Amino acid sequence: MATPEPIARLISHVILDLDGTLLNTDCVVSQVLKPFLVKNGKKWDSKKAHKLVGKTPYEAAAVVLEDYGLPYSTEEFLSMLTPMFNEQWCNIKALPGANRLIKHLKSNGVPAALASNSPGSNIEAKISCHQGWKESFSAIVGGDEVEKGKPSPDMPGVAAGKAAGMHVIAVPSVPKRTAEFSSADEVINSLLDVMPEKWGLRPFSDWIDDTLPIEPWFIGGPVIKGFGRGSKVLGIPTANLPAENFSDVLSEHTSGVYFGWAGLSTRGIYKMVMSIGWNPYFDNTEKTIEPWLLHDFGEDFYGEELRLVIVGYIRPEANFPSLESLIERIHEDARIAEKALNLPLYAKYTDSPYLRNSLKEDNSANGNQSVIDSK
């Protein structure tokens, strides 16, 4: 993560991008395009998705037509796709940290504006589905209101922002492409990693013991064999889950290190620290999860049902100068999670029906008693 230079003046206002920064628009794009391409004898290629990022609808349509060799004009293609997208705008979820940042700016009297390459009508439809968003922006500018969209100076983006003498934070929506934003003052993994105090603004006050409470989310499945990186390379026995079973859920959450509670159907409930990262084996187009249950089992438990309740965030995904420094940081993450999960704020989730029901179902069949390991 780039470290910003000390600011020379206080920040007077903030301009935010919408698609891929505040909203998980990419997920809806793939949901609309996949079936359309199938009907036309084509198959969606996630490796090409990055070409659509930051484009106006017209530009994005032209890219899709060329990449997949579709027999339509740009106008014909847009006339077919636009109604499909219009039906989905209210299904776009806010990206991690978006609501938190918008509320923080508003509550601290920092004027915020929205600048997007999307047409104004699309922006209106998208943000109207998120309570309080429209009222939080003092100005909203769409791509159809300027002569040229990003990266033209008409529409503030990284290049245009720097050219105008602004401080710019880049939040890449495409993984492993931070080098493309080298002109930004800071490049961060997600809005969860924004530190307003670096820019002369009031800091967030919701971090607790080096952890950030988040809205809990739930995933589970049978434990499978992974690539062996955790136990063989790092000496850390992770319990792998079939990520393809909940890829839509993972698309809603940024890569990084999280923690929470793990329920093994035949054993009990345990503390857990978990990493979400982009899988290099799939050209960084798919996410993987690696939960580390903070308990010495002494044996493998492949095939057992594992359920996770993720309740907090620790840090973004990062590169390390050596294997030793990576291992040291992972163990520090575990220590942070161990301590934090003793707090009532997090400990209460051991009573989650999602965990408890799994244990009850298995234990009633086998006559076992569930165990909570909260050391």
mmCIF file of N, CA and C in Angstrom, residues 196-277:
data_model
loop_
_atom_site.group_PDB
_atom_site.id
_atom_site.type_symbol
_atom_site.label_atom_id
_atom_site.label_comp_id
_atom_site.label_asym_id
_atom_site.label_seq_id
_atom_site.Cartn_x
_atom_site.Cartn_y
_atom_site.Cartn_z
ATOM 1 N N PRO A 196 -9.131 8.566 7.210
ATOM 2 C CA PRO A 196 -9.358 10.007 7.003
ATOM 3 C C PRO A 196 -8.334 10.900 7.680
ATOM 4 N N GLU A 197 -7.780 10.443 8.812
ATOM 5 C CA GLU A 197 -6.821 11.283 9.545
ATOM 6 C C GLU A 197 -5.560 11.553 8.738
ATOM 7 N N LYS A 198 -5.254 10.696 7.754
ATOM 8 C CA LYS A 198 -4.104 10.950 6.889
ATOM 9 C C LYS A 198 -4.313 12.203 6.046
ATOM 10 N N TRP A 199 -5.566 12.605 5.913
ATOM 11 C CA TRP A 199 -5.912 13.706 5.026
ATOM 12 C C TRP A 199 -6.486 14.893 5.792
ATOM 13 N N GLY A 200 -6.202 14.929 7.084
ATOM 14 C CA GLY A 200 -6.627 16.064 7.893
ATOM 15 C C GLY A 200 -8.072 16.018 8.308
ATOM 16 N N LEU A 201 -8.728 14.863 8.165
ATOM 17 C CA LEU A 201 -10.130 14.711 8.542
ATOM 18 C C LEU A 201 -10.245 13.915 9.837
ATOM 19 N N ARG A 202 -11.403 13.977 10.462
ATOM 20 C CA ARG A 202 -11.630 13.249 11.700
ATOM 21 C C ARG A 202 -11.555 11.740 11.443
ATOM 22 N N PRO A 203 -10.838 10.990 12.271
ATOM 23 C CA PRO A 203 -10.706 9.543 12.049
ATOM 24 C C PRO A 203 -11.987 8.792 12.372
ATOM 25 N N PHE A 204 -12.100 7.594 11.849
ATOM 26 C CA PHE A 204 -13.176 6.704 12.249
ATOM 27 C C PHE A 204 -12.967 6.332 13.721
ATOM 28 N N SER A 205 -14.055 6.046 14.397
ATOM 29 C CA SER A 205 -13.949 5.688 15.818
ATOM 30 C C SER A 205 -14.471 4.279 16.082
ATOM 31 N N ASP A 206 -14.556 3.457 15.023
ATOM 32 C CA ASP A 206 -15.169 2.142 15.185
ATOM 33 C C ASP A 206 -14.184 0.984 15.254
ATOM 34 N N TRP A 207 -12.869 1.251 15.187
ATOM 35 C CA TRP A 207 -11.898 0.182 15.346
ATOM 36 C C TRP A 207 -11.786 -0.196 16.821
ATOM 37 N N ILE A 208 -11.742 -1.487 17.094
ATOM 38 C CA ILE A 208 -11.662 -1.992 18.465
ATOM 39 C C ILE A 208 -10.544 -3.034 18.547
ATOM 40 N N ASP A 209 -9.527 -2.745 19.348
ATOM 41 C CA ASP A 209 -8.406 -3.686 19.527
ATOM 42 C C ASP A 209 -7.864 -4.188 18.188
ATOM 43 N N ASP A 210 -7.585 -3.248 17.290
ATOM 44 C CA ASP A 210 -7.018 -3.543 15.966
ATOM 45 C C ASP A 210 -7.956 -4.345 15.070
ATOM 46 N N THR A 211 -9.245 -4.300 15.355
ATOM 47 C CA THR A 211 -10.226 -4.983 14.507
ATOM 48 C C THR A 211 -11.369 -4.037 14.182
ATOM 49 N N LEU A 212 -11.990 -4.286 13.025
ATOM 50 C CA LEU A 212 -13.129 -3.491 12.594
ATOM 51 C C LEU A 212 -14.369 -4.378 12.567
ATOM 52 N N PRO A 213 -15.365 -4.124 13.416
ATOM 53 C CA PRO A 213 -16.601 -4.912 13.358
ATOM 54 C C PRO A 213 -17.302 -4.707 12.020
ATOM 55 N N ILE A 214 -17.806 -5.772 11.451
ATOM 56 C CA ILE A 214 -18.527 -5.696 10.183
ATOM 57 C C ILE A 214 -19.863 -6.417 10.327
ATOM 58 N N GLU A 215 -20.752 -6.167 9.376
ATOM 59 C CA GLU A 215 -22.002 -6.913 9.341
ATOM 60 C C GLU A 215 -21.654 -8.380 9.097
ATOM 61 N N PRO A 216 -22.066 -9.291 9.986
ATOM 62 C CA PRO A 216 -21.640 -10.688 9.840
ATOM 63 C C PRO A 216 -22.146 -11.322 8.551
ATOM 64 N N TRP A 217 -21.334 -12.198 8.000
ATOM 65 C CA TRP A 217 -21.773 -12.968 6.845
ATOM 66 C C TRP A 217 -21.413 -14.434 7.048
ATOM 67 N N PHE A 218 -22.093 -15.302 6.322
ATOM 68 C CA PHE A 218 -22.093 -16.721 6.629
ATOM 69 C C PHE A 218 -21.805 -17.545 5.379
ATOM 70 N N ILE A 219 -20.865 -18.467 5.489
ATOM 71 C CA ILE A 219 -20.580 -19.403 4.405
ATOM 72 C C ILE A 219 -20.251 -20.758 5.012
ATOM 73 N N GLY A 220 -20.365 -21.797 4.214
ATOM 74 C CA GLY A 220 -20.055 -23.124 4.723
ATOM 75 C C GLY A 220 -20.038 -24.155 3.626
ATOM 76 N N GLY A 221 -19.570 -25.341 3.990
ATOM 77 C CA GLY A 221 -19.497 -26.438 3.039
ATOM 78 C C GLY A 221 -18.559 -27.504 3.545
ATOM 79 N N PRO A 222 -18.363 -28.557 2.768
ATOM 80 C CA PRO A 222 -17.445 -29.620 3.174
ATOM 81 C C PRO A 222 -15.985 -29.179 3.040
ATOM 82 N N VAL A 223 -15.152 -29.584 3.978
ATOM 83 C CA VAL A 223 -13.726 -29.252 3.921
ATOM 84 C C VAL A 223 -13.079 -30.058 2.802
ATOM 85 N N ILE A 224 -12.327 -29.372 1.938
ATOM 86 C CA ILE A 224 -11.674 -30.025 0.805
ATOM 87 C C ILE A 224 -10.171 -29.811 0.865
ATOM 88 N N LYS A 225 -9.445 -30.575 0.071
ATOM 89 C CA LYS A 225 -8.002 -30.381 -0.032
ATOM 90 C C LYS A 225 -7.724 -29.161 -0.897
ATOM 91 N N GLY A 226 -6.761 -28.324 -0.439
ATOM 92 C CA GLY A 226 -6.412 -27.126 -1.188
ATOM 93 C C GLY A 226 -5.143 -27.332 -1.980
ATOM 94 N N PHE A 227 -4.413 -26.237 -2.184
ATOM 95 C CA PHE A 227 -3.173 -26.308 -2.949
ATOM 96 C C PHE A 227 -1.970 -26.652 -2.071
ATOM 97 N N GLY A 228 -2.202 -26.797 -0.751
ATOM 98 C CA GLY A 228 -1.114 -27.178 0.154
ATOM 99 C C GLY A 228 -0.261 -26.030 0.619
ATOM 100 N N ARG A 229 -0.614 -24.793 0.204
ATOM 101 C CA ARG A 229 0.223 -23.644 0.572
ATOM 102 C C ARG A 229 0.211 -23.415 2.074
ATOM 103 N N GLY A 230 -0.968 -23.566 2.707
ATOM 104 C CA GLY A 230 -1.071 -23.265 4.127
ATOM 105 C C GLY A 230 -0.231 -24.156 4.989
ATOM 106 N N SER A 231 -0.412 -25.471 4.877
ATOM 107 C CA SER A 231 0.285 -26.397 5.761
ATOM 108 C C SER A 231 1.709 -26.686 5.309
ATOM 109 N N LYS A 232 1.919 -26.872 4.008
ATOM 110 C CA LYS A 232 3.235 -27.267 3.514
ATOM 111 C C LYS A 232 4.220 -26.109 3.450
ATOM 112 N N VAL A 233 3.766 -24.951 2.958
ATOM 113 C CA VAL A 233 4.669 -23.809 2.766
ATOM 114 C C VAL A 233 4.753 -22.931 4.007
ATOM 115 N N LEU A 234 3.606 -22.658 4.602
ATOM 116 C CA LEU A 234 3.558 -21.716 5.721
ATOM 117 C C LEU A 234 3.553 -22.401 7.087
ATOM 118 N N GLY A 235 3.297 -23.706 7.112
ATOM 119 C CA GLY A 235 3.210 -24.388 8.392
ATOM 120 C C GLY A 235 1.949 -24.025 9.150
ATOM 121 N N ILE A 236 0.932 -23.568 8.415
ATOM 122 C CA ILE A 236 -0.329 -23.143 9.023
ATOM 123 C C ILE A 236 -1.452 -23.971 8.394
ATOM 124 N N PRO A 237 -2.059 -24.885 9.147
ATOM 125 C CA PRO A 237 -3.068 -25.787 8.584
ATOM 126 C C PRO A 237 -4.411 -25.107 8.354
ATOM 127 N N THR A 238 -4.662 -24.688 7.138
ATOM 128 C CA THR A 238 -5.937 -24.042 6.807
ATOM 129 C C THR A 238 -6.948 -25.083 6.348
ATOM 130 N N ALA A 239 -8.220 -24.778 6.579
ATOM 131 C CA ALA A 239 -9.312 -25.663 6.170
ATOM 132 C C ALA A 239 -9.981 -25.058 4.946
ATOM 133 N N ASN A 240 -9.783 -25.666 3.810
ATOM 134 C CA ASN A 240 -10.276 -25.084 2.565
ATOM 135 C C ASN A 240 -11.720 -25.481 2.281
ATOM 136 N N LEU A 241 -12.469 -24.516 1.731
ATOM 137 C CA LEU A 241 -13.848 -24.732 1.319
ATOM 138 C C LEU A 241 -13.967 -24.528 -0.192
ATOM 139 N N PRO A 242 -14.935 -25.171 -0.840
ATOM 140 C CA PRO A 242 -15.119 -25.000 -2.288
ATOM 141 C C PRO A 242 -15.652 -23.604 -2.615
ATOM 142 N N ALA A 243 -14.756 -22.676 -2.917
ATOM 143 C CA ALA A 243 -15.131 -21.274 -3.109
ATOM 144 C C ALA A 243 -16.130 -21.086 -4.242
ATOM 145 N N GLU A 244 -16.118 -21.995 -5.222
ATOM 146 C CA GLU A 244 -17.046 -21.836 -6.344
ATOM 147 C C GLU A 244 -18.505 -21.967 -5.900
ATOM 148 N N ASN A 245 -18.729 -22.570 -4.726
ATOM 149 C CA ASN A 245 -20.096 -22.735 -4.225
ATOM 150 C C ASN A 245 -20.702 -21.427 -3.726
ATOM 151 N N PHE A 246 -19.833 -20.463 -3.406
ATOM 152 C CA PHE A 246 -20.349 -19.184 -2.916
ATOM 153 C C PHE A 246 -19.559 -18.024 -3.512
ATOM 154 N N SER A 247 -19.267 -18.123 -4.809
ATOM 155 C CA SER A 247 -18.499 -17.077 -5.497
ATOM 156 C C SER A 247 -19.233 -15.743 -5.483
ATOM 157 N N ASP A 248 -20.582 -15.794 -5.549
ATOM 158 C CA ASP A 248 -21.349 -14.546 -5.520
ATOM 159 C C ASP A 248 -21.187 -13.836 -4.185
ATOM 160 N N VAL A 249 -21.142 -14.610 -3.100
ATOM 161 C CA VAL A 249 -20.934 -14.020 -1.773
ATOM 162 C C VAL A 249 -19.541 -13.406 -1.679
ATOM 163 N N LEU A 250 -18.532 -14.121 -2.163
ATOM 164 C CA LEU A 250 -17.163 -13.610 -2.097
ATOM 165 C C LEU A 250 -16.999 -12.347 -2.933
ATOM 166 N N SER A 251 -17.776 -12.216 -4.010
ATOM 167 C CA SER A 251 -17.658 -11.021 -4.854
ATOM 168 C C SER A 251 -18.102 -9.767 -4.116
ATOM 169 N N GLU A 252 -18.858 -9.939 -3.039
ATOM 170 C CA GLU A 252 -19.359 -8.801 -2.263
ATOM 171 C C GLU A 252 -18.364 -8.348 -1.203
ATOM 172 N N HIS A 253 -17.277 -9.101 -1.033
ATOM 173 C CA HIS A 253 -16.328 -8.796 0.031
ATOM 174 C C HIS A 253 -14.921 -8.658 -0.527
ATOM 175 N N THR A 254 -14.216 -7.678 -0.034
ATOM 176 C CA THR A 254 -12.875 -7.400 -0.512
ATOM 177 C C THR A 254 -11.881 -8.430 -0.013
ATOM 178 N N SER A 255 -10.783 -8.586 -0.739
ATOM 179 C CA SER A 255 -9.723 -9.462 -0.254
ATOM 180 C C SER A 255 -9.118 -8.857 1.010
ATOM 181 N N GLY A 256 -8.577 -9.706 1.848
ATOM 182 C CA GLY A 256 -8.001 -9.233 3.099
ATOM 183 C C GLY A 256 -8.078 -10.304 4.169
ATOM 184 N N VAL A 257 -7.832 -9.900 5.413
ATOM 185 C CA VAL A 257 -7.841 -10.837 6.536
ATOM 186 C C VAL A 257 -9.024 -10.528 7.442
ATOM 187 N N TYR A 258 -9.827 -11.555 7.695
ATOM 188 C CA TYR A 258 -11.025 -11.453 8.513
ATOM 189 C C TYR A 258 -10.927 -12.445 9.670
ATOM 190 N N PHE A 259 -11.913 -12.420 10.552
ATOM 191 C CA PHE A 259 -11.935 -13.398 11.636
ATOM 192 C C PHE A 259 -13.364 -13.638 12.073
ATOM 193 N N GLY A 260 -13.542 -14.688 12.846
ATOM 194 C CA GLY A 260 -14.874 -15.013 13.324
ATOM 195 C C GLY A 260 -14.898 -16.359 13.991
ATOM 196 N N TRP A 261 -16.000 -17.062 13.824
ATOM 197 C CA TRP A 261 -16.218 -18.349 14.468
ATOM 198 C C TRP A 261 -16.441 -19.433 13.426
ATOM 199 N N ALA A 262 -15.908 -20.621 13.718
ATOM 200 C CA ALA A 262 -16.043 -21.774 12.833
ATOM 201 C C ALA A 262 -16.737 -22.906 13.569
ATOM 202 N N GLY A 263 -17.715 -23.489 12.919
ATOM 203 C CA GLY A 263 -18.411 -24.631 13.496
ATOM 204 C C GLY A 263 -18.147 -25.883 12.692
ATOM 205 N N LEU A 264 -17.544 -26.895 13.335
ATOM 206 C CA LEU A 264 -17.354 -28.192 12.702
ATOM 207 C C LEU A 264 -18.454 -29.117 13.207
ATOM 208 N N SER A 265 -19.206 -29.686 12.311
ATOM 209 C CA SER A 265 -20.428 -30.388 12.688
ATOM 210 C C SER A 265 -20.211 -31.495 13.705
ATOM 211 N N THR A 266 -19.051 -32.162 13.664
ATOM 212 C CA THR A 266 -18.831 -33.291 14.573
ATOM 213 C C THR A 266 -17.955 -32.944 15.770
ATOM 214 N N ARG A 267 -17.537 -31.662 15.887
ATOM 215 C CA ARG A 267 -16.537 -31.346 16.906
ATOM 216 C C ARG A 267 -16.943 -30.195 17.814
ATOM 217 N N GLY A 268 -17.343 -29.053 17.258
ATOM 218 C CA GLY A 268 -17.695 -27.924 18.088
ATOM 219 C C GLY A 268 -17.466 -26.602 17.392
ATOM 220 N N ILE A 269 -17.370 -25.523 18.172
ATOM 221 C CA ILE A 269 -17.205 -24.168 17.657
ATOM 222 C C ILE A 269 -15.840 -23.645 18.075
ATOM 223 N N TYR A 270 -15.116 -23.046 17.123
ATOM 224 C CA TYR A 270 -13.742 -22.629 17.365
ATOM 225 C C TYR A 270 -13.495 -21.216 16.832
ATOM 226 N N LYS A 271 -12.522 -20.556 17.426
ATOM 227 C CA LYS A 271 -12.081 -19.261 16.905
ATOM 228 C C LYS A 271 -11.397 -19.484 15.560
ATOM 229 N N MET A 272 -11.469 -18.460 14.711
ATOM 230 C CA MET A 272 -10.977 -18.618 13.355
ATOM 231 C C MET A 272 -10.484 -17.295 12.799
ATOM 232 N N VAL A 273 -9.357 -17.326 12.088
ATOM 233 C CA VAL A 273 -8.896 -16.189 11.298
ATOM 234 C C VAL A 273 -8.863 -16.654 9.850
ATOM 235 N N MET A 274 -9.223 -15.776 8.913
ATOM 236 C CA MET A 274 -9.422 -16.212 7.529
ATOM 237 C C MET A 274 -8.906 -15.177 6.543
ATOM 238 N N SER A 275 -8.254 -15.640 5.509
ATOM 239 C CA SER A 275 -7.808 -14.741 4.443
ATOM 240 C C SER A 275 -8.655 -14.969 3.193
ATOM 241 N N ILE A 276 -8.962 -13.870 2.526
ATOM 242 C CA ILE A 276 -9.584 -13.918 1.206
ATOM 243 C C ILE A 276 -8.575 -13.301 0.248
ATOM 244 N N GLY A 277 -8.234 -14.034 -0.777
ATOM 245 C CA GLY A 277 -7.235 -13.523 -1.722
ATOM 246 C C GLY A 277 -7.574 -13.907 -3.146
#
